[in-house]
Short mmCIF file of C-alpha atoms and ligand atoms in Angstrom, two decimals:
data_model
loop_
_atom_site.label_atom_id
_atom_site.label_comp_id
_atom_site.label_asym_id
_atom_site.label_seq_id
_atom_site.Cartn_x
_atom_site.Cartn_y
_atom_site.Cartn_z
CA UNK O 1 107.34 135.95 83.30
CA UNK O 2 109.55 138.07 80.87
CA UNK O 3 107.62 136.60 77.92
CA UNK O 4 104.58 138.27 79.63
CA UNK O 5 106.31 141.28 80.23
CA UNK O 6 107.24 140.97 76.59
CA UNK O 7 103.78 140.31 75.73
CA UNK O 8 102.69 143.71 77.70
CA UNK O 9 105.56 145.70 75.70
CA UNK O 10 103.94 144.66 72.72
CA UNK O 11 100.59 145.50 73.46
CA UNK O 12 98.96 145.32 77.15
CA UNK O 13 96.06 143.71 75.23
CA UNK O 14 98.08 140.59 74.25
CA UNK O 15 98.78 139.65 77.84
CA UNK O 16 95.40 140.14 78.48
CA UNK O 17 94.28 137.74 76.08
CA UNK O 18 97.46 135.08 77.29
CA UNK O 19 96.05 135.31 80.44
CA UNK O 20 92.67 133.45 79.44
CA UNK O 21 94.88 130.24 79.81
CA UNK O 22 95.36 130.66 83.25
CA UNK O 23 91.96 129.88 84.67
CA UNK O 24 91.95 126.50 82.91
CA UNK O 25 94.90 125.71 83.74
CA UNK O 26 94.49 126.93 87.33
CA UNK O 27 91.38 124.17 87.32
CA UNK O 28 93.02 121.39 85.48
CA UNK O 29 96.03 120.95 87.89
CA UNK O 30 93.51 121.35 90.71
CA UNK O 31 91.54 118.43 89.33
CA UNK O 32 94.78 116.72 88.17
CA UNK O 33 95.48 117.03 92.37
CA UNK O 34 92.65 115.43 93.19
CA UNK O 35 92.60 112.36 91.22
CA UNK O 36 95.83 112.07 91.18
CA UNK O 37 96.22 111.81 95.00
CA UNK O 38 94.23 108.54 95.83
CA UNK O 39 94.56 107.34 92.63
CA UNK O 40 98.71 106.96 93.01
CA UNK O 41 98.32 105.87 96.66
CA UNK O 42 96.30 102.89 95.70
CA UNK O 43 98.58 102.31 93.19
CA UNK O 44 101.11 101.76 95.40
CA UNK O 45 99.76 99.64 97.77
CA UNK O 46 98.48 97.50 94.77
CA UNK O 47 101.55 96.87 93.43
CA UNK O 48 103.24 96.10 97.02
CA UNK O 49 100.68 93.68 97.58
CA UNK O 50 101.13 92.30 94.08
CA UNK O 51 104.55 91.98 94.94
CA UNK O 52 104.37 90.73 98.12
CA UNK O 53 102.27 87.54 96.51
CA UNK O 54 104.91 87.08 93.99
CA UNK O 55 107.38 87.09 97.13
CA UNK O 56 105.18 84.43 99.22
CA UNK O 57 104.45 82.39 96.59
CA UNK O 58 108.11 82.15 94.88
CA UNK O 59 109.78 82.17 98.35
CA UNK O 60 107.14 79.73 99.73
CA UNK O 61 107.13 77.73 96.87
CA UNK O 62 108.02 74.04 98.53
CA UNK O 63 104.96 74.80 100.87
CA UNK O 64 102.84 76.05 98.11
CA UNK O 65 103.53 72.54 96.07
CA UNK O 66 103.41 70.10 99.09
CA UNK O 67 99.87 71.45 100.07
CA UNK O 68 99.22 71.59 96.61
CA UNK O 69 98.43 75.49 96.39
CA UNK O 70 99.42 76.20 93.43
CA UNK O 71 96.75 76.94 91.60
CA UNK O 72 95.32 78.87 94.36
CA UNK O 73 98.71 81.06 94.44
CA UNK O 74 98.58 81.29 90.38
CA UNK O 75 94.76 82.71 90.77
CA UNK O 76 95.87 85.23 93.38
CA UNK O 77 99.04 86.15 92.20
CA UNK O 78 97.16 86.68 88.96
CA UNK O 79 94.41 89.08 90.51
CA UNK O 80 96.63 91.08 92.12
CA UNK O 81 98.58 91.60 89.11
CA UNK O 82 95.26 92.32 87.11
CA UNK O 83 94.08 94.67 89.59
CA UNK O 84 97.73 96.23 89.46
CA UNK O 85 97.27 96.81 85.72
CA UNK O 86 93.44 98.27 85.81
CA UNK O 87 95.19 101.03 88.50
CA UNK O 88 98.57 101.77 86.27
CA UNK O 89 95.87 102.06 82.94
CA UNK O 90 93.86 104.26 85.19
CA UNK O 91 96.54 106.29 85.94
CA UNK O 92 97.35 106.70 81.96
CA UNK O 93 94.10 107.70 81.35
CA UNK O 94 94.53 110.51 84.30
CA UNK O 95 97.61 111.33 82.81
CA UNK O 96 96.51 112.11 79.27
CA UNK O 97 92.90 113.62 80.22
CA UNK O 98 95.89 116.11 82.12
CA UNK O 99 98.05 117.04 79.31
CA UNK O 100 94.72 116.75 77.37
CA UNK O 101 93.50 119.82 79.52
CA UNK O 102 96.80 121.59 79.56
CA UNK O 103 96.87 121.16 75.87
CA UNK O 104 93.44 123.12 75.82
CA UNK O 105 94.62 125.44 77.61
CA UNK O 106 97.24 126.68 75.33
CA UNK O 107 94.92 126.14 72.57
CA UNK O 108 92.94 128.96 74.30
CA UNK O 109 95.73 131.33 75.20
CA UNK O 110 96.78 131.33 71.56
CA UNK O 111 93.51 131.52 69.76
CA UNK O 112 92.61 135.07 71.97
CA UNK O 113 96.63 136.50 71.12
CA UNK O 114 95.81 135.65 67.38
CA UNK O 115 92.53 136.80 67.78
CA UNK O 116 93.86 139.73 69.61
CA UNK O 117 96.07 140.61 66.96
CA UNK O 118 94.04 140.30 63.98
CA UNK O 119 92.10 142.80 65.46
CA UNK O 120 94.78 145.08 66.62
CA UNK O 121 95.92 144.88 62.56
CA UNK O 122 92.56 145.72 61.71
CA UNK O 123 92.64 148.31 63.78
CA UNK O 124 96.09 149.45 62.26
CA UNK O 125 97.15 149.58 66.12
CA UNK O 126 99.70 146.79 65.79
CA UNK O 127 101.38 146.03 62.77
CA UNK O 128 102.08 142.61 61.70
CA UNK O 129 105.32 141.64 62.43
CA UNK O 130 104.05 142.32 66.46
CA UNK O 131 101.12 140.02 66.35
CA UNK O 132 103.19 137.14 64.75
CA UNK O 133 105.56 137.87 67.64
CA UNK O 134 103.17 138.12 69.90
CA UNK O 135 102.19 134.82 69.06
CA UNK O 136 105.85 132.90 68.80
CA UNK O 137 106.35 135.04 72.51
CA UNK O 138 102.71 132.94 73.78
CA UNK O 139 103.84 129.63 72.46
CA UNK O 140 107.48 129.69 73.63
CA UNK O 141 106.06 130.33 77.04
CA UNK O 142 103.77 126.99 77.07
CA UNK O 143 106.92 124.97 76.42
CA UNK O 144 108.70 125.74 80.36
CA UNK O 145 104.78 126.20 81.81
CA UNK O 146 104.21 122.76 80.24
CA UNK O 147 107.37 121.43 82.04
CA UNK O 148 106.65 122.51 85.15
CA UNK O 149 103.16 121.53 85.65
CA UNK O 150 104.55 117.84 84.44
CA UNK O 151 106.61 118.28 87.70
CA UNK O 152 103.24 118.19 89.08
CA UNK O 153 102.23 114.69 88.20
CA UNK O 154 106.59 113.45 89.06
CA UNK O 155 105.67 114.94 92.58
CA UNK O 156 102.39 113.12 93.12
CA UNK O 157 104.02 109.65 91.90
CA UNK O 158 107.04 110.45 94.92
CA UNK O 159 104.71 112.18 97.07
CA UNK O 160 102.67 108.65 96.87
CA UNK O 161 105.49 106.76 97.55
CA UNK O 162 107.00 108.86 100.34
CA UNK O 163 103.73 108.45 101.99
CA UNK O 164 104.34 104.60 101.85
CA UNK O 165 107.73 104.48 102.91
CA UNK O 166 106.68 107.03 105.80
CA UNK O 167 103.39 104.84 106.41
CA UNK O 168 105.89 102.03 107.69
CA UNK O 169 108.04 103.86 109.20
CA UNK O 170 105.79 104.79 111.44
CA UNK O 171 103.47 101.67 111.88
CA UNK O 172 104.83 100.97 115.24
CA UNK O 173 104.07 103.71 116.37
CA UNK O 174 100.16 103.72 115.83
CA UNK O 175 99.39 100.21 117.94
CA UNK O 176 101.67 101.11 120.70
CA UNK O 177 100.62 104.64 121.38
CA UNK O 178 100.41 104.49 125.32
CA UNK O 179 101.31 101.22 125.53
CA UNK O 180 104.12 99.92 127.75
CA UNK O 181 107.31 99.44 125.76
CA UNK O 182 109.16 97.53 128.86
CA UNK O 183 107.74 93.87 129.00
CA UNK O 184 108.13 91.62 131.86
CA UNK O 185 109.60 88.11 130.98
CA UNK O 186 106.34 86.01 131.46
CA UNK O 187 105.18 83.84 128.82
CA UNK O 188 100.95 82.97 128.44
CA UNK O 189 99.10 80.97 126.07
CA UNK O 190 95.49 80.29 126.66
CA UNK O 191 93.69 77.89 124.11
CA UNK O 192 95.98 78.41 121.35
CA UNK O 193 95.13 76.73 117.99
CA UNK O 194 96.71 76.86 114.53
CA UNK O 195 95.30 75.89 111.33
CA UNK O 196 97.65 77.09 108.16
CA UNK O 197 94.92 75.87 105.71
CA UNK O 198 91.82 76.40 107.07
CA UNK O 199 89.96 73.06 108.01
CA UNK O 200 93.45 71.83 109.33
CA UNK O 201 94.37 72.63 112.68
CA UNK O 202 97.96 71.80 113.60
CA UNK O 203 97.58 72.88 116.64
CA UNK O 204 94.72 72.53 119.42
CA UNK O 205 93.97 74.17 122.68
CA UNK O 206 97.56 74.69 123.78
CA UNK O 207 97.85 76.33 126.98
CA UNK O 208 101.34 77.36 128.23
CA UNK O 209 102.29 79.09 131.70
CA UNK O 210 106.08 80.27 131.72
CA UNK O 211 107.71 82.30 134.53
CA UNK O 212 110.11 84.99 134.42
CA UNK O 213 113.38 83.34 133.69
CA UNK O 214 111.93 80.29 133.54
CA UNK O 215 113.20 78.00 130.63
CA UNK O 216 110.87 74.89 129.21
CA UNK O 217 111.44 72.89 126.50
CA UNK O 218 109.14 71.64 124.44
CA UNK O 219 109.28 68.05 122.69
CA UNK O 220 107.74 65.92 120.15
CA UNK O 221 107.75 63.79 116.99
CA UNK O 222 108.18 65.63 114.07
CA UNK O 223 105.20 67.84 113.00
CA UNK O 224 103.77 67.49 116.18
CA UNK O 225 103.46 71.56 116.64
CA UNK O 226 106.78 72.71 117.88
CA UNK O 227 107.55 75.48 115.13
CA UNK O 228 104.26 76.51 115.33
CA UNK O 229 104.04 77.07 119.09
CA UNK O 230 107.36 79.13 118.88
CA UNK O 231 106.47 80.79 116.13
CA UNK O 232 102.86 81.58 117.57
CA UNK O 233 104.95 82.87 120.90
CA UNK O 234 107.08 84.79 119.27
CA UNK O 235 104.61 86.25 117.29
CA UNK O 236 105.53 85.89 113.45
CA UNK O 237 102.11 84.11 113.06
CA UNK O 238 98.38 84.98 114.86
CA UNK O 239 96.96 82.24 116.33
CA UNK O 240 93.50 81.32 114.38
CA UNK O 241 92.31 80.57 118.29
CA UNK O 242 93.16 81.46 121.88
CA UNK O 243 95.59 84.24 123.24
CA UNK O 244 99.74 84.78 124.17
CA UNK O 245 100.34 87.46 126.26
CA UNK O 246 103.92 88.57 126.57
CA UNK O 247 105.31 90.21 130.16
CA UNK O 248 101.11 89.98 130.96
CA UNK O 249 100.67 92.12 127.78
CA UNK O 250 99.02 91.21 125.17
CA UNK O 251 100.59 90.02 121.94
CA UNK O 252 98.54 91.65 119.30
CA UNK O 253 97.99 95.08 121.51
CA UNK O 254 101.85 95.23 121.35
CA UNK O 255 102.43 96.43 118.05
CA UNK O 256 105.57 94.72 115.88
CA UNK O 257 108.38 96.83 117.64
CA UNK O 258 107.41 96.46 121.01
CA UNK O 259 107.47 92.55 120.23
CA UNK O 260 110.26 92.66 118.40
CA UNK O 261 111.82 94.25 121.52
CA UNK O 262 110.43 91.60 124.00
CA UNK O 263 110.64 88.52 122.49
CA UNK O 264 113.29 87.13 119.91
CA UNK O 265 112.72 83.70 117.53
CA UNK O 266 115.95 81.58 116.50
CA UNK O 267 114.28 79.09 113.95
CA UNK O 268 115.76 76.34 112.13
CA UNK O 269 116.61 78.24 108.85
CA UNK O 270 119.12 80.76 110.53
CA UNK O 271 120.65 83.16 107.69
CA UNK O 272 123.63 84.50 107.38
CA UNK O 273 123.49 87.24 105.32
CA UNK O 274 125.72 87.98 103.16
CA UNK O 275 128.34 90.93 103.52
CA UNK O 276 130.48 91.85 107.02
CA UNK O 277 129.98 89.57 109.96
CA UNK O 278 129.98 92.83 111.84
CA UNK O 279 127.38 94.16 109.75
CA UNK O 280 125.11 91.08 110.07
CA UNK O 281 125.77 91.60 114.02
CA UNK O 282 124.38 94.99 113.93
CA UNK O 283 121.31 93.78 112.35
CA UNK O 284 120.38 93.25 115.92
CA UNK O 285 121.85 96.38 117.35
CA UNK O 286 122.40 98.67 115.11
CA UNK O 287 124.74 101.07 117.43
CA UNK O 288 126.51 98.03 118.62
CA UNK O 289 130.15 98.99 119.12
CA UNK O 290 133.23 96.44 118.36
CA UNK O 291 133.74 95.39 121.85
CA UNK O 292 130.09 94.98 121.70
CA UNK O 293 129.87 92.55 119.35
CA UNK O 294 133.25 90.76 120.33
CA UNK O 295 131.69 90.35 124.06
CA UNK O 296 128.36 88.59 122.64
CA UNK O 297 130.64 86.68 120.37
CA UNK O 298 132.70 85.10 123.50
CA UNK O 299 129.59 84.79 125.12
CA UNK O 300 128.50 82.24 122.89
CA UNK O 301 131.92 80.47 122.03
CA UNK O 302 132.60 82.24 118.88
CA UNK O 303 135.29 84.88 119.03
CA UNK O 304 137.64 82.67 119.05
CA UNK O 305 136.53 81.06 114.73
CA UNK O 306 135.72 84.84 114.68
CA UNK O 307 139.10 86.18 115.09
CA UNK O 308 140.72 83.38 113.27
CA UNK O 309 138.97 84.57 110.02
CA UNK O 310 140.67 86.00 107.34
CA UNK O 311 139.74 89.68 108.14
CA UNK O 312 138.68 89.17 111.65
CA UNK O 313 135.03 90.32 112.46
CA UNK O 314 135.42 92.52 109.51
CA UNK O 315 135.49 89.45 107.14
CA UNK O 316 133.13 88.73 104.50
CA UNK O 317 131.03 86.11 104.99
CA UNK O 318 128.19 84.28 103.19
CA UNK O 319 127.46 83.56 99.61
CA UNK O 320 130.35 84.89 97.90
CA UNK O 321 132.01 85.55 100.90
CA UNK O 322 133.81 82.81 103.20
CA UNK O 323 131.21 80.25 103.63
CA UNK O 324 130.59 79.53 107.15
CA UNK O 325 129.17 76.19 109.14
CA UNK O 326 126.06 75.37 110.29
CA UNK O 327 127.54 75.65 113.62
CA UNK O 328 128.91 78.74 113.33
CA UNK O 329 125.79 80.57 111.56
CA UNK O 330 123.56 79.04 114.50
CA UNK O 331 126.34 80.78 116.85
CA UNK O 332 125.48 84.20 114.62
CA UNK O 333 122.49 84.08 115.28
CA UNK O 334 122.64 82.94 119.32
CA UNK O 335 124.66 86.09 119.36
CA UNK O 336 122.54 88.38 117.77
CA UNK O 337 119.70 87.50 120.33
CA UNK O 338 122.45 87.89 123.00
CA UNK O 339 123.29 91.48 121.38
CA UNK O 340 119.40 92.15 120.85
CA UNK O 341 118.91 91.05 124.42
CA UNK O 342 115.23 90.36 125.08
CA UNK O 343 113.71 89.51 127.95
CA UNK O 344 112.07 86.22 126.19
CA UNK O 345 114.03 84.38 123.75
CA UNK O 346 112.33 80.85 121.78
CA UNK O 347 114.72 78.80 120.24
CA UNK O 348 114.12 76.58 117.51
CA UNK O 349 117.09 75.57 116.26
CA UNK O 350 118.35 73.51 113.26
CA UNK O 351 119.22 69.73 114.16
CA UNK O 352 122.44 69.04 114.78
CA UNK O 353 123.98 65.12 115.29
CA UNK O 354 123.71 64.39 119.09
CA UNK O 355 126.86 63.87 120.94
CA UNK O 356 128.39 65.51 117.58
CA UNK O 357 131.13 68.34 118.58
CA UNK O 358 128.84 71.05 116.71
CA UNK O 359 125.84 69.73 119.34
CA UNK O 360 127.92 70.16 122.33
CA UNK O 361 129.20 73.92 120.90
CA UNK O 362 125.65 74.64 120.41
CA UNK O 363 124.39 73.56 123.89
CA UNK O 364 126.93 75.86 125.62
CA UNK O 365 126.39 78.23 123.42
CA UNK O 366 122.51 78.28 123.81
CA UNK O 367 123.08 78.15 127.72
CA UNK O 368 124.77 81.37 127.63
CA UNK O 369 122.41 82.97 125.49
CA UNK O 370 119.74 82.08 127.03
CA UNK O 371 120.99 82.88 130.59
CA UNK O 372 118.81 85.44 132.29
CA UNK O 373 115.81 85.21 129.82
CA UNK O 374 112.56 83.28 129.80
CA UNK O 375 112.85 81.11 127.05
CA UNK O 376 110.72 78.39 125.37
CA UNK O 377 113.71 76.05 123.97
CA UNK O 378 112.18 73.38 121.12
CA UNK O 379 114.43 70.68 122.17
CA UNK O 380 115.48 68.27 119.03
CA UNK O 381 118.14 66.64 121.70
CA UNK O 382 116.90 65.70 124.71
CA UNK O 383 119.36 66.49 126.85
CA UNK O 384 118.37 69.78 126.21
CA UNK O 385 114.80 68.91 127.64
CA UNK O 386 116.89 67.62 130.20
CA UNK O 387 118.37 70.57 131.20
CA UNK O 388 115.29 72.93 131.39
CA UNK O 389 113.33 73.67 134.38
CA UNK O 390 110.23 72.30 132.76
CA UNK O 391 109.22 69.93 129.64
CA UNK O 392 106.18 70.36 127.64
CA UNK O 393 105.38 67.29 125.18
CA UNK O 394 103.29 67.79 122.13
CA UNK O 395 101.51 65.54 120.35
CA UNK O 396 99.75 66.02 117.12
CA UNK O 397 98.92 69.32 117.84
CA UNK O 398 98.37 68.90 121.95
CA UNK O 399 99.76 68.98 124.99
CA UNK O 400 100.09 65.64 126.36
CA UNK O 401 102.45 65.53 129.22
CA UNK O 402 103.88 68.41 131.14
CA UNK O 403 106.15 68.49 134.14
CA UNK O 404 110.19 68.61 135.02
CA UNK O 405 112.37 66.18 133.16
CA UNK O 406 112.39 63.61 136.61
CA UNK O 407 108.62 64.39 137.14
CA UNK O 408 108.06 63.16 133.48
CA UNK O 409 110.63 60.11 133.50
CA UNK O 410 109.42 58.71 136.43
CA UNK O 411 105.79 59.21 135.44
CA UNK O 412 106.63 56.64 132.96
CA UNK O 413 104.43 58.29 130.55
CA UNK O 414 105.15 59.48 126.65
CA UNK O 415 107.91 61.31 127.68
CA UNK O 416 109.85 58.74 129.29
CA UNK O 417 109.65 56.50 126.59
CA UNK O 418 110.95 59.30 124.42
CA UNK O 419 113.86 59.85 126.99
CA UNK O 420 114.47 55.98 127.05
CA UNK O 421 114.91 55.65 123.20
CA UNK O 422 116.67 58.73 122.98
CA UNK O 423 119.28 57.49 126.10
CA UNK O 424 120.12 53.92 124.35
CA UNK O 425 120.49 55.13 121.11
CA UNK O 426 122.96 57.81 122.34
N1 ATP N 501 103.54 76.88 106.32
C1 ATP N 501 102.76 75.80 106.52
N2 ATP N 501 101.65 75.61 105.79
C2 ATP N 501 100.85 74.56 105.99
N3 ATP N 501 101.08 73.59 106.92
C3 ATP N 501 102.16 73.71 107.67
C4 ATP N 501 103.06 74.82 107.52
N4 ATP N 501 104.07 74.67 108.42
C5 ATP N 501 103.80 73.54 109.09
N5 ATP N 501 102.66 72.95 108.65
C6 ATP N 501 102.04 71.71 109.17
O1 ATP N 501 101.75 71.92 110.53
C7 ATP N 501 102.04 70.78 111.30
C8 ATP N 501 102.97 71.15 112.43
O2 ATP N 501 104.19 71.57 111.88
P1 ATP N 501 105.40 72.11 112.76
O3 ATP N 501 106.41 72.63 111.80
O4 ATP N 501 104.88 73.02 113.79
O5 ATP N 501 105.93 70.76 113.43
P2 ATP N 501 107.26 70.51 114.27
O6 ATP N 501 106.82 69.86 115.52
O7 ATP N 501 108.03 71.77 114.38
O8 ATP N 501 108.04 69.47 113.35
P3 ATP N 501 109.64 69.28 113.19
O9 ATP N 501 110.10 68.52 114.38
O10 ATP N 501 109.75 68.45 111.95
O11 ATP N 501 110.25 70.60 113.06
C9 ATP N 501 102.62 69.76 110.33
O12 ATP N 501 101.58 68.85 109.99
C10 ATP N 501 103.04 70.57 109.15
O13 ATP N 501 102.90 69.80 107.97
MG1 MG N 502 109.87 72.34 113.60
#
């Protein structure tokens, strides 16, 4: 601005001629906008979903190799990097063509002041010592002008990635607008089936019928279905067939926070995380106050290890921190549901020895959890088929048997088989 006004002190006719720029550069950064705007948010998105393959297929890595996916995973992870590249080269090119532009635009600016002034010298109305600093005045005024119109392109790359970060936090919202966000404790399926590769169903024309409060437990040899019935009912995977309905809602017309609210999955690989075992608390209750957390931690047996710790509930745990048991991290994580509290819980949880003291912690500990909720318990001791209201057997991938634990036992069926192995090996 006060080169300008310098400009005009000079001569009038020098700003005049700096001016040309303006129009160009007026119409580059409105073209820069426009390209710039879709270009960066697909840029984004292709380099979360680049990243998000790299995460699947390092994290998932035992799964990829025993199904052998690799060179599936290597292809995709490879065209999503590829097309990640063609978008950031794009976005060079957009970037130059811009300076390119702005670059013109100066070149303009300073060809009509030099013209300008070789006139005004001609015309003895400016000597020469004025057009010369007419002419340093133009140029040192590109340098800050240059600057800020870089800003420009800075606040399109944020701009794009605000837009992400605000494009999650507000996903929830989009599926559940007008939907119910309180959800009744019934559990549905109708003619689920599974198949993680397609061609392979794991699963086949389920059907499942829990009431409110009701808890059933569902048994079976090992890979018969049971993970992927809880995790189908819980909703961390969509069923390639058939329906769950949640509280008579259903699942995929919920949206992720209203599940997340009515349903809770313990699975077999609990994590601690590591840091405060406050703080991992709170990850299920964020505004969970101390006697919060030390209530669900009775609850489920473990104030008592809890307190003993080094720094109490404030104490470091995890990697690098004191290393807890599997016990213990399987208590975490019964009391995080218990501090989450939803109305349905499924429980899948890791193995432990029967009749071991850890099995027994864990059984009370489950009990209390679980009190008041519907839950769909995969038992992996049967005494905790036992103790449910209703047992569901699977068998590659179907129901076979289904009925209380007596029902079953003296139906003399799969089931009590299973119960008669499990009762003289015990
Ligand atoms: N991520 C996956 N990708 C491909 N196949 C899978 C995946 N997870 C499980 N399977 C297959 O699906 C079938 C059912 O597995 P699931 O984990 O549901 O069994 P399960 O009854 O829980 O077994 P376990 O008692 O050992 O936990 C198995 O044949 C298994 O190999
Ligand atoms: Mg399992």
């Amino acid at each position: 601005m006060l080169t300008l006004v310098g400009l005009a002190l000079l001569d009038w006719r020098f700003m005049l001629a700096a001016l040309l720029a303006v129009p160009v550069q007026a119409h580059t950064v409105r073209w820069y906008v426009r390209h710039a705007i879709p270009l960066y948010a697909e840029q984004r998105i292709s380099v979360g979903t680049q990243q998000q393959q790299l995460l699947d297929t390092v994290g998932g890595a035992s799964t990829v190799r025993a199904f052998r996916l690799a060179d599936r995973h290597v292809d995709l992870v490879t065209e999503r990097s590829s097309a990640t590249v063609t978008l950031a080269l794009q976005a060079v090119r957009l970037i130059t063509r811009f300076f390119g532009r702005l670059n013109l635009a100066e070149y303009i600016g300073l060809s009509a002041v030099l013209v300008t002034g070789f006139v005004l010298v001609r015309a003895d109305a400016a000597s020469i010592g004025t057009a010369a600093a007419a002419a340093l005045y133009f140029h040192n005024l590109f340098n800050p002008i240059n600057i800020a119109l870089a800003l420009v392109d800075d606040a399109q790359v944020a701009a794009a990635g605000l837009a992400r970060l605000v494009g999650v936090a507000s996903l929830p919202a989009s599926p559940e607008t007008g939907a119910p966000q309180v959800v009744g404790g019934s559990v549905k399926a109708a003619g689920l089936g599974h198949s993680y590769v397609p061609g392979h169903p794991v699963l086949r024309d389920v059907d499942l019928h829990i009431e409110p409060g009701e808890r059933v437990a569902l048994v079976g040899a090992s890979g018969a279905g049971k993970t992927t019935v809880a995790k189908l009912v819980a909703g961390i995977h969509r069923p390639t067939a058939g329906t769950v309905h949640l509280g008579g809602l259903r699942l995929d017309e919920l949206g992720p926070s209203a599940t997340g609210g009515a349903v809770a999955l313990i699975t077999q690989e609990v994590h601690v995380f590591a840091g405060r075992l406050d703080d991992d608390l709170r990850l299920a209750r964020p505004g969970a106050t101390e006697p919060e957390l030390r209530a669900a931690l009775d609850r489920v047996g473990a104030l008592a290890w809890a307190d003993a710790l080094p720094n109490g509930v404030s104490t470091v745990v995890g990697e690098g921190g004191h290393e807890l048991t599997v016990t213990q991290a399987q208590q975490l994580a019964l009391a995080r549901l218990v501090l989450a509290g939803p109305p349905i819980a499924v429980l899948d949880e890791a193995t432990a020895d029967a009749g071991s003291a850890g099995a027994r912690v864990l059984e009370e500990a489950a009990t209390a959890a679980l009190a008041g909720r519907t839950a769909l318990v995969v038992a992996h001791r049967l005494t905790q088929a036992a103790s449910a209201d209703r047992v569901i057997v699977l068998e590659a991938g179907r129901v076979v048997e289904s009925g209380t634990h007596d029902e079953l036992v003296a139906a003399g069926g799969r089931y009590a088989a299973l119960w008669a192995a499990w009762s003289t090996t015990r």
